[in-house]
Coordinates of C-alpha atoms in Angstrom, one line a residue:
Chain A
M1 CA -2.2 -42.2 18.9
S2 CA 0.3 -39.4 18.7
T3 CA 1.9 -38.3 21.8
E4 CA 3.1 -35.1 20.1
P5 CA 1.5 -31.9 21.4
G6 CA -1.3 -30.6 19.2
V7 CA 0.1 -27.2 18.6
P8 CA 3.5 -26.5 17.0
T9 CA 5.8 -24.2 18.8
V10 CA 6.4 -21.0 16.9
E11 CA 9.9 -19.7 17.4
N12 CA 9.4 -16.0 18.0
E13 CA 12.6 -14.3 17.3
S14 CA 13.7 -11.7 19.8
L15 CA 12.7 -8.1 19.2
E16 CA 16.4 -7.3 18.6
D17 CA 16.6 -10.0 15.9
R18 CA 13.4 -8.8 14.3
L19 CA 14.6 -5.2 14.2
Y20 CA 17.8 -6.5 12.7
T21 CA 15.7 -7.5 9.6
V22 CA 15.1 -3.8 8.9
K23 CA 17.6 -1.7 7.0
Y24 CA 18.4 1.4 8.9
T25 CA 20.5 4.4 7.8
D26 CA 21.6 6.5 10.7
S27 CA 21.5 10.2 10.0
G28 CA 23.7 10.8 13.0
E29 CA 21.2 12.6 15.2
S30 CA 17.9 11.6 16.7
H31 CA 14.7 12.5 15.0
L32 CA 12.9 11.9 18.3
D33 CA 13.1 14.0 21.5
V34 CA 11.0 15.3 24.3
T35 CA 9.8 18.9 24.3
I36 CA 10.2 19.6 28.0
P37 CA 12.3 17.1 30.0
G38 CA 10.7 18.3 33.2
I39 CA 7.3 17.0 32.1
C40 CA 8.7 13.4 31.9
A41 CA 10.5 13.9 35.3
E42 CA 7.7 15.6 37.2
K43 CA 4.4 14.7 35.6
C44 CA 4.8 11.3 33.9
V45 CA 4.3 8.1 35.9
T46 CA 2.9 5.9 33.1
Y47 CA 5.5 6.1 30.3
D48 CA 2.9 5.4 27.7
C49 CA 5.6 6.1 25.0
A50 CA 7.4 2.9 26.2
S51 CA 4.1 0.9 26.4
V52 CA 3.0 1.5 22.8
C53 CA 6.4 1.4 21.0
P54 CA 6.6 -1.7 18.8
A55 CA 10.4 -1.3 18.6
G56 CA 11.6 -0.7 22.1
V57 CA 12.8 2.8 21.2
W58 CA 11.5 4.4 24.4
E59 CA 12.6 3.0 27.7
A60 CA 12.0 4.3 31.2
D61 CA 15.2 3.6 33.1
G62 CA 13.5 3.6 36.5
D63 CA 14.9 6.8 37.9
G64 CA 11.7 8.7 36.9
G65 CA 13.3 11.0 34.4
V66 CA 13.3 11.3 30.7
P67 CA 13.2 7.8 29.0
T68 CA 16.2 6.8 27.0
I69 CA 15.5 7.1 23.2
A70 CA 17.1 4.4 21.0
Y71 CA 16.1 6.2 17.8
E72 CA 18.2 3.8 15.7
N73 CA 15.4 1.2 16.3
C74 CA 12.6 3.5 15.3
L75 CA 10.2 2.1 12.7
E76 CA 8.7 5.5 12.2
C77 CA 5.1 4.5 13.0
G78 CA 4.6 7.6 15.2
S79 CA 2.8 5.8 18.0
C80 CA 4.7 7.7 20.7
R81 CA 3.4 11.0 19.3
W82 CA -0.2 10.2 20.0
A83 CA 0.4 8.0 23.1
C84 CA 2.1 10.7 25.3
P85 CA -0.8 12.1 27.3
H86 CA 1.3 15.3 27.9
G87 CA 2.0 15.9 24.2
N88 CA 5.6 15.9 25.1
V89 CA 7.0 13.9 22.2
E90 CA 9.0 15.8 19.5
W91 CA 8.9 13.9 16.3
E92 CA 10.5 14.8 13.0
Y93 CA 10.9 12.8 9.8
P94 CA 14.5 11.5 9.5
E95 CA 16.1 13.6 6.8
R96 CA 17.4 12.9 3.3
G97 CA 16.2 9.3 3.1
S98 CA 17.7 8.2 6.4
G99 CA 15.9 6.1 9.0
V100 CA 14.2 2.8 8.0
T101 CA 14.1 1.5 4.5
Y102 CA 11.6 -1.3 4.2
K103 CA 12.1 -3.8 1.4
Q104 CA 8.7 -5.5 1.6
G105 CA 6.4 -3.2 3.6
Chain B
M1 CA 2.0 -13.2 -12.2
T2 CA 4.8 -13.5 -9.7
D3 CA 7.3 -15.2 -11.9
D4 CA 8.3 -12.0 -13.4
A5 CA 8.1 -10.2 -10.1
H6 CA 9.6 -6.8 -10.1
E7 CA 13.2 -6.7 -9.0
R8 CA 14.6 -3.5 -7.6
T9 CA 17.8 -2.4 -9.2
D10 CA 20.2 0.5 -8.9
E11 CA 18.9 1.8 -12.2
E12 CA 16.8 4.8 -11.7
M13 CA 13.2 4.8 -12.8
P14 CA 12.2 7.1 -15.6
G15 CA 11.8 10.6 -14.2
T16 CA 13.6 9.8 -11.0
R17 CA 16.0 12.5 -9.8
R18 CA 18.4 12.6 -6.9
L19 CA 19.5 16.2 -7.0
A20 CA 21.9 17.8 -4.6
T21 CA 20.0 21.0 -5.0
P22 CA 16.6 21.0 -6.4
D23 CA 16.4 23.7 -9.1
Y24 CA 12.7 23.2 -9.7
D25 CA 11.4 26.3 -8.0
G26 CA 8.3 27.4 -9.9
E27 CA 8.8 24.8 -12.6
F28 CA 5.8 22.7 -11.8
D29 CA 2.0 22.9 -11.8
A30 CA 1.8 20.7 -8.7
I31 CA 3.9 19.2 -6.0
V32 CA 2.9 15.9 -4.5
V33 CA 4.2 15.2 -1.0
G34 CA 4.7 11.4 -0.7
A35 CA 4.9 8.6 -3.3
G36 CA 2.5 6.2 -1.7
L37 CA -0.7 5.0 -3.2
A38 CA -2.6 8.3 -2.8
G39 CA 0.3 10.4 -3.9
S40 CA 1.1 8.3 -7.0
A41 CA -2.6 8.1 -8.0
A42 CA -2.8 11.9 -7.8
A43 CA 0.5 12.3 -9.7
L44 CA -0.5 9.8 -12.4
T45 CA -3.9 11.4 -12.8
M46 CA -2.4 14.9 -13.2
A47 CA 0.4 13.7 -15.5
Q48 CA -2.2 12.0 -17.7
R49 CA -3.9 15.4 -17.9
D50 CA -0.6 16.9 -19.1
L51 CA 0.2 18.8 -15.9
D52 CA 3.9 19.2 -14.9
V53 CA 4.0 17.3 -11.6
L54 CA 6.8 16.9 -9.0
V55 CA 6.5 14.0 -6.5
I56 CA 8.7 14.3 -3.4
E57 CA 9.4 11.1 -1.5
R58 CA 11.3 11.0 1.7
G59 CA 12.3 7.4 1.4
S60 CA 15.2 6.1 -0.7
Y61 CA 12.6 4.8 -3.2
P62 CA 8.7 4.9 -3.3
G63 CA 7.5 2.4 -0.8
A64 CA 10.6 2.5 1.4
K65 CA 8.7 4.1 4.3
N66 CA 5.4 2.4 3.7
V67 CA 3.6 -0.4 5.5
F68 CA 0.2 -1.9 5.3
G69 CA -1.6 -5.1 6.3
G70 CA -1.2 -6.7 2.9
V71 CA -4.3 -6.5 0.7
L72 CA -4.5 -4.0 -2.2
Y73 CA -7.9 -3.2 -3.7
T74 CA -7.5 -2.2 -7.3
P75 CA -10.7 -1.1 -9.1
T76 CA -9.4 2.4 -9.8
I77 CA -5.7 1.5 -10.2
R78 CA -6.9 -0.8 -13.0
E79 CA -8.4 2.3 -14.7
L80 CA -5.3 4.3 -14.3
A81 CA -2.6 1.7 -15.3
D82 CA -2.1 -1.7 -16.8
L83 CA -2.3 -4.0 -13.8
D84 CA -1.0 -7.0 -15.8
D85 CA 2.5 -5.5 -15.4
A86 CA 2.1 -4.8 -11.7
P87 CA 4.1 -6.7 -9.1
L88 CA 1.1 -8.5 -7.5
E89 CA 1.7 -11.4 -5.1
R90 CA -1.6 -13.4 -5.1
Y91 CA -5.3 -12.6 -5.7
V92 CA -7.6 -13.2 -2.7
A93 CA -9.5 -16.4 -3.3
E94 CA -10.6 -17.0 0.3
K95 CA -11.7 -14.7 3.1
R96 CA -11.8 -16.1 6.6
F97 CA -13.2 -14.5 9.7
A98 CA -12.2 -16.1 13.0
M99 CA -13.1 -15.4 16.6
L100 CA -10.3 -16.4 19.0
T101 CA -10.3 -17.0 22.7
E102 CA -7.0 -17.8 24.4
D103 CA -7.2 -21.4 22.9
D104 CA -10.3 -21.7 20.8
E105 CA -11.1 -20.7 17.2
T106 CA -14.5 -20.4 15.6
A107 CA -14.4 -19.3 12.0
V108 CA -16.4 -18.6 8.9
S109 CA -14.7 -19.0 5.6
M110 CA -15.6 -18.1 2.0
R111 CA -14.2 -19.2 -1.3
P112 CA -16.5 -17.9 -4.0
G113 CA -15.7 -19.5 -7.3
D114 CA -16.0 -16.2 -9.1
W115 CA -13.0 -14.8 -7.3
H116 CA -10.8 -17.2 -9.3
D117 CA -11.7 -15.2 -12.5
P118 CA -10.1 -11.9 -13.4
P119 CA -10.2 -9.3 -12.1
H120 CA -10.4 -11.4 -8.9
N121 CA -12.8 -9.1 -7.1
D122 CA -10.0 -6.5 -7.3
S123 CA -8.3 -7.8 -4.2
Y124 CA -4.6 -8.8 -4.3
T125 CA -1.9 -9.3 -1.7
V126 CA 1.1 -7.1 -2.6
L127 CA 4.3 -6.0 -0.9
R128 CA 4.5 -2.2 -0.8
G129 CA 8.2 -2.1 -1.4
D130 CA 7.5 -3.6 -4.9
F131 CA 4.1 -2.2 -5.6
D132 CA 4.6 1.4 -4.6
E133 CA 7.8 1.6 -6.7
W134 CA 5.9 0.3 -9.7
F135 CA 2.9 2.6 -9.2
A136 CA 5.2 5.6 -8.9
A137 CA 7.0 4.5 -12.1
Q138 CA 3.6 4.6 -13.9
A139 CA 3.3 8.3 -12.8
A140 CA 6.9 8.9 -14.0
E141 CA 6.3 7.3 -17.3
A142 CA 3.2 9.5 -17.8
G143 CA 5.5 12.5 -17.3
A144 CA 5.7 13.2 -13.5
T145 CA 9.1 13.9 -12.0
L146 CA 10.1 11.9 -8.9
V147 CA 12.6 13.1 -6.3
T148 CA 13.5 10.7 -3.6
E149 CA 15.5 11.0 -0.3
T150 CA 14.0 14.4 0.1
T151 CA 11.8 15.3 3.1
V152 CA 9.2 18.0 3.1
T153 CA 9.6 19.9 6.3
G154 CA 6.9 22.5 5.9
L155 CA 4.7 24.5 3.6
I156 CA 5.4 27.9 2.2
R157 CA 2.6 30.5 2.5
D158 CA 2.1 33.7 0.8
G159 CA -0.6 35.5 2.7
G160 CA -3.1 32.7 3.5
R161 CA -2.2 30.8 0.3
I162 CA 0.0 27.7 0.2
V163 CA 2.5 28.3 -2.6
G164 CA 5.0 25.5 -2.1
V165 CA 7.0 23.3 0.2
E166 CA 10.2 23.6 2.3
T167 CA 12.5 20.6 2.0
D168 CA 15.6 19.4 3.9
R169 CA 17.8 20.0 0.8
P170 CA 20.0 23.1 0.8
D171 CA 18.0 26.0 -0.6
G172 CA 15.2 23.5 -0.5
A173 CA 12.2 25.7 -1.1
L174 CA 10.1 24.6 -4.0
R175 CA 7.2 26.7 -5.2
A176 CA 4.1 25.5 -7.2
P177 CA 0.5 26.6 -7.4
M178 CA -0.8 23.4 -5.9
V179 CA 0.5 21.0 -3.2
V180 CA -1.1 17.6 -2.8
L181 CA -0.4 16.3 0.7
A182 CA -0.1 12.5 0.6
E183 CA 2.2 12.0 3.5
G184 CA 0.4 9.1 5.2
G185 CA -1.0 8.7 8.7
N186 CA 1.9 10.2 10.5
S187 CA 1.2 13.5 8.8
L188 CA 3.7 16.0 10.3
V189 CA 3.5 18.5 7.5
S190 CA -0.3 18.8 7.5
E191 CA -0.4 19.0 11.2
G192 CA 2.5 21.5 11.4
A193 CA 0.7 23.7 8.9
D194 CA -2.6 23.6 10.9
L195 CA -4.4 21.9 8.0
K196 CA -5.5 19.1 10.4
R197 CA -5.6 18.6 14.1
T198 CA -3.6 16.0 16.0
E199 CA -5.9 13.0 16.5
R200 CA -6.8 11.6 19.9
R201 CA -5.1 8.4 20.6
E202 CA -8.5 6.6 20.9
H203 CA -8.8 7.1 17.1
V204 CA -5.4 5.9 16.1
A205 CA -4.4 2.2 15.9
V206 CA -0.9 0.8 16.1
G207 CA -0.1 -2.0 13.7
V208 CA 2.8 -4.4 13.6
K209 CA 3.5 -7.0 10.9
E210 CA 6.0 -9.6 10.0
V211 CA 6.7 -11.1 6.6
L212 CA 7.7 -14.7 7.1
E213 CA 9.4 -17.1 4.8
F214 CA 9.7 -20.8 4.9
P215 CA 13.4 -21.7 4.3
E216 CA 12.9 -25.4 4.7
R217 CA 11.0 -26.2 1.5
D218 CA 9.1 -24.7 -1.5
G219 CA 5.4 -24.8 -1.9
V220 CA 4.6 -24.4 1.8
V221 CA 2.2 -21.5 1.2
E222 CA 0.2 -23.5 -1.4
D223 CA 0.1 -26.6 0.7
R224 CA -0.7 -25.0 4.0
F225 CA -3.4 -22.7 2.7
R226 CA -4.9 -25.1 0.1
L227 CA -4.0 -23.0 -2.8
D228 CA -3.3 -23.4 -6.5
G229 CA -1.6 -21.0 -8.9
D230 CA -1.8 -17.4 -7.9
A231 CA -4.7 -17.9 -5.5
G232 CA -4.2 -16.6 -2.0
V233 CA -6.0 -16.0 1.3
S234 CA -7.0 -13.2 3.6
Y235 CA -7.6 -14.3 7.2
H236 CA -8.9 -12.0 9.8
Y237 CA -9.0 -12.7 13.5
F238 CA -10.6 -10.9 16.5
G239 CA -11.1 -11.7 20.1
T240 CA -8.7 -11.9 23.1
G241 CA -6.7 -14.6 21.3
A242 CA -5.8 -12.1 18.6
V243 CA -5.1 -8.9 20.4
G244 CA -5.5 -9.5 24.1
D245 CA -7.5 -6.9 26.0
A246 CA -7.6 -4.5 23.1
F247 CA -9.9 -3.2 20.5
G248 CA -8.5 -4.5 17.2
G249 CA -7.7 -7.6 15.2
G250 CA -5.1 -9.8 13.7
F251 CA -4.5 -11.0 10.1
V252 CA -2.7 -13.6 8.0
Y253 CA -2.3 -12.9 4.3
T254 CA -0.4 -15.1 1.8
N255 CA 2.1 -13.6 -0.5
D256 CA 3.8 -15.5 -3.4
D257 CA 6.2 -17.5 -1.2
T258 CA 5.9 -15.6 2.1
V259 CA 3.2 -14.9 4.6
S260 CA 2.3 -11.6 6.2
V261 CA 1.1 -11.9 9.8
G262 CA 0.2 -8.9 11.9
L263 CA -2.3 -7.1 14.1
A264 CA -3.5 -3.7 14.8
Y265 CA -5.2 -2.3 17.9
R266 CA -6.3 1.0 19.4
L267 CA -3.3 3.1 20.6
S268 CA -5.0 4.0 23.8
D269 CA -5.3 0.3 24.6
A270 CA -1.6 -0.1 23.9
A271 CA -0.9 2.6 26.4
T272 CA -3.0 1.0 29.1
A273 CA -4.7 -2.4 28.8
Q274 CA -2.6 -4.1 26.2
P275 CA 1.0 -2.7 26.1
D276 CA 3.8 -4.1 24.0
P277 CA 2.5 -4.5 20.4
A278 CA 5.5 -6.7 19.6
G279 CA 4.7 -9.1 22.5
T280 CA 1.1 -9.1 21.5
L281 CA 2.1 -10.2 18.0
D282 CA 4.2 -13.0 19.5
A283 CA 1.2 -14.3 21.4
F284 CA -1.0 -14.1 18.3
K285 CA 1.6 -16.0 16.3
S286 CA 1.7 -18.7 19.0
H287 CA -2.1 -19.1 19.2
P288 CA -3.1 -22.8 18.6
A289 CA -5.1 -21.7 15.5
V290 CA -2.4 -19.6 14.0
A291 CA 0.9 -21.4 14.9
P292 CA 0.3 -24.3 12.6
L293 CA 0.1 -21.9 9.7
L294 CA 3.4 -20.4 10.6
R295 CA 5.4 -23.4 11.6
D296 CA 9.1 -23.4 10.6
A297 CA 8.9 -19.8 9.3
R298 CA 11.6 -17.2 9.6
T299 CA 11.1 -13.5 9.9
V300 CA 12.1 -11.6 6.8
E301 CA 11.0 -8.2 7.9
Y302 CA 9.3 -6.6 10.9
T303 CA 7.4 -3.4 10.3
A304 CA 5.1 -1.1 12.2
K305 CA 2.7 1.7 11.3
T306 CA -0.1 3.8 12.7
I307 CA -3.6 3.8 11.2
P308 CA -6.1 6.7 11.3
E309 CA -9.3 5.1 12.5
G310 CA -11.3 8.1 13.6
G311 CA -13.8 7.6 10.7
V312 CA -15.7 10.3 8.9
E313 CA -15.7 12.6 11.9
S314 CA -11.9 12.8 11.9
V315 CA -11.5 13.6 8.2
P316 CA -10.0 17.1 8.1
D317 CA -10.9 19.9 5.6
L318 CA -9.7 18.3 2.4
V319 CA -9.0 21.5 0.4
H320 CA -7.2 24.7 1.3
D321 CA -6.0 27.6 -0.8
G322 CA -3.3 25.9 -2.8
A323 CA -3.4 22.5 -1.1
L324 CA -5.3 19.2 -0.9
I325 CA -5.1 16.3 1.5
V326 CA -5.4 12.7 0.4
G327 CA -5.2 9.1 1.6
D328 CA -4.1 8.2 5.2
A329 CA -3.2 11.8 5.8
A330 CA -6.9 12.6 5.3
G331 CA -8.0 9.7 7.6
L332 CA -9.5 7.8 4.7
V333 CA -9.5 4.3 6.3
L334 CA -12.4 1.9 6.8
N335 CA -11.6 -0.6 9.5
N336 CA -14.7 -2.0 11.0
G337 CA -13.7 -5.6 11.5
I338 CA -15.6 -6.8 8.4
H339 CA -14.1 -4.5 5.8
L340 CA -10.5 -3.5 6.2
E341 CA -10.0 -1.0 3.5
G342 CA -7.7 1.9 2.9
T343 CA -5.7 1.3 -0.3
N344 CA -8.8 1.7 -2.4
M345 CA -9.7 4.9 -0.6
A346 CA -6.2 6.3 -0.9
V347 CA -6.2 5.7 -4.7
E348 CA -9.7 7.1 -5.1
S349 CA -8.9 10.3 -3.1
G350 CA -5.7 10.8 -5.1
Y351 CA -7.6 10.3 -8.3
Y352 CA -10.3 12.8 -7.5
A353 CA -7.8 15.3 -6.1
G354 CA -5.7 15.0 -9.3
Q355 CA -8.8 15.6 -11.4
A356 CA -9.8 18.6 -9.4
V357 CA -6.3 20.1 -9.6
A358 CA -6.2 19.6 -13.4
D359 CA -9.6 21.2 -13.8
A360 CA -8.6 24.1 -11.6
V361 CA -5.3 24.7 -13.3
S362 CA -6.8 24.6 -16.7
A363 CA -9.5 27.1 -15.6
G364 CA -6.7 29.3 -14.2
H365 CA -8.0 29.2 -10.6
V366 CA -6.1 27.6 -7.7
D367 CA -8.0 28.9 -4.6
R368 CA -9.9 26.6 -2.3
T369 CA -13.3 27.1 -4.0
A370 CA -11.8 26.0 -7.3
L371 CA -10.8 22.7 -5.7
T372 CA -14.2 21.8 -4.1
A373 CA -14.8 19.3 -6.9
Y374 CA -12.4 17.0 -4.9
P375 CA -14.4 16.8 -1.6
D376 CA -17.6 16.8 -3.6
A377 CA -16.6 13.9 -5.7
L378 CA -15.3 12.1 -2.7
A379 CA -18.5 12.7 -0.8
D380 CA -20.5 11.1 -3.7
S381 CA -18.0 8.1 -4.0
F382 CA -17.8 4.9 -2.0
V383 CA -15.1 6.5 0.1
V384 CA -17.2 8.9 2.2
R385 CA -20.4 6.9 1.7
N386 CA -18.8 3.8 3.2
L387 CA -17.2 5.8 6.1
E388 CA -20.6 7.3 6.9
R389 CA -22.4 4.0 6.6
Y390 CA -20.1 2.3 9.1
D391 CA -19.3 5.2 11.4
W392 CA -21.9 4.0 13.9
L393 CA -20.5 0.5 13.8
M394 CA -17.1 1.5 15.2
E395 CA -18.9 3.4 18.0
A396 CA -21.2 0.4 18.8
A397 CA -18.3 -2.1 18.7
R398 CA -16.3 0.1 21.1
E399 CA -19.2 0.1 23.5
D400 CA -19.7 -3.6 23.2
Q401 CA -16.0 -4.4 23.3
D402 CA -16.1 -6.9 26.1
L403 CA -19.1 -8.7 24.6
L404 CA -17.8 -8.8 21.1
F405 CA -14.1 -9.5 21.7
E406 CA -14.2 -11.6 24.8
E407 CA -17.5 -12.9 26.0
L408 CA -19.0 -13.8 22.6
P409 CA -16.0 -15.7 21.2
R410 CA -15.8 -17.6 24.5
A411 CA -19.6 -18.4 24.4
V412 CA -19.5 -19.4 20.7
A413 CA -16.6 -21.7 21.3
D414 CA -18.2 -23.3 24.4
A415 CA -21.6 -23.7 22.5
G416 CA -19.8 -25.3 19.6
A417 CA -18.0 -27.7 21.9
E418 CA -21.3 -28.4 23.7
Y419 CA -23.3 -28.9 20.5
F420 CA -20.9 -31.5 19.1
R421 CA -20.0 -33.1 22.5
M422 CA -19.6 -36.9 22.1
D423 CA -21.1 -38.8 25.0
R424 CA -24.2 -40.8 25.7
E425 CA -26.5 -37.9 26.2
P426 CA -29.1 -37.3 23.5
K427 CA -28.4 -34.5 21.0
A428 CA -31.4 -32.6 22.2
S429 CA -29.9 -31.9 25.6
H430 CA -26.6 -30.8 24.0
A431 CA -28.3 -28.5 21.6
S432 CA -30.4 -27.0 24.5
A433 CA -27.3 -26.5 26.6
A434 CA -25.4 -24.9 23.7
K435 CA -28.3 -22.5 23.1
Q436 CA -28.4 -21.7 26.8
R437 CA -24.6 -20.8 26.8
L438 CA -25.1 -18.4 23.9
L439 CA -28.1 -16.8 25.4
E440 CA -26.3 -16.3 28.7
A441 CA -23.5 -14.4 27.0
V442 CA -25.8 -11.9 25.2
G443 CA -28.2 -11.4 28.1
G444 CA -31.1 -13.7 27.1
W445 CA -33.7 -13.1 24.4
R446 CA -33.9 -9.5 25.5
G447 CA -30.2 -9.2 24.9
V448 CA -30.5 -10.9 21.5
A449 CA -33.2 -8.4 20.5
K450 CA -31.1 -5.5 21.6
L451 CA -28.1 -6.7 19.7
A452 CA -30.1 -7.4 16.6
L453 CA -31.6 -3.9 16.6
R454 CA -28.2 -2.4 17.3
Y455 CA -26.4 -4.2 14.5
R456 CA -29.2 -4.5 12.0
K457 CA -27.6 -1.9 9.7
I458 CA -24.8 -4.3 8.9
V459 CA -27.1 -6.2 6.6
S460 CA -29.8 -3.7 5.9

């Protein structure tokens, strides 16, 4: 009888390594922003933008203010737009072919 | 079919332009926003009807911004273009539906013999980076002009009429009598122009996917999924083992020599009960039923997208004076757990929209009423009829989420283990206990009757 475990371990690469598989062209400015910073600071306690983001773009830094926005990681799914219960996410398409370029999709 | 897989080169496709300043103002009969499946189907249809069509794609090539689960449905594409030349990965030879608890799998699998014969039930795995570029090239070869790396930022109106698009190019206004909006689910232009409302997050799903390769050896996909030649599989998973405490499901599809693995679930669940889509995907990949399929794989690409899952109620007005909305932008997705469709609906809507525009232009009319052939044709087609047929199912499944995704998979796994339990008890007592376990989960015979009544329309 085998003494090996019945299930192989899948090596899940870190999110950082996975994001590294995606080609990204930086336009030099963020295509994401918040409409009214005060809403994040005063009204938001849940940071749903950070909960739904598959790429760790939005991160609440713990001081209760506007989350940091690592737009260079953005996979352009748009989840944050719908997730924010205050409608406070500003979302534009990255311009002139910048942003993600998927090879497989 | 994959030996001569399409290689992307720096050579531009016929019709492709990368202009510093578009000089096309007023030159075209129609502008298509987005070179995905719906946009290219519309462009190809119109070009085949001798319209001058401009397709504007914001990515560096068609498909560069596009993501889907992995299965393309081709009945109408086959009518529009020669699929033999298309960059298909594998045809779907097996469908498998599996319920997952944290550590159990209970599955039903189908391998109809007919699916091995062309046209393979019109179901193929593809990679959008390859396929969308090919499909857009078909439109270009038919006469459409494609501009890439150009983002449409808004619509131009004259009075109430839409008469063109603004782009992010210098002097980037482009006028045309018709605009086909095929911008996908994250449809900023349509929303910004008040052609559709912003959907509630309960009706949008977030999807994440990885394409995995097996660097250690060749033939892994064929061996692991019991395949020969170009045959492939489509595996669907639901239950807590697939997407945790969320409404949604996971999938595994085989490509030529890679595997696509991913999941999608309701955005409102991602905000509350089941945050972190990337971590949820990690857990799914590590499930005891899934991990053996993915062993020794390496991530080639990680992708994400949102999916409009509001059903027929969420479909916006499809025609406006001078504009039409198609594909994901129009919410044309059927995702009910049994049928996961969207690519066929995108192509179908683009096809009917293209026909309607061609008819309207040749009749010399471009107002909204001249375009109603499009929503009328769509309403008579499988697209809207299927959305209507299954609208109730999404609602019912949402209401029964705990039962369908958690309690039932658990009970079925327990009942299976009980039924086949090997000990010195007679089979009759195991069968009785197994039946009891299932009945408990669904609330006894009364519960069975209620469920049967509720879901009878699946088979009727």
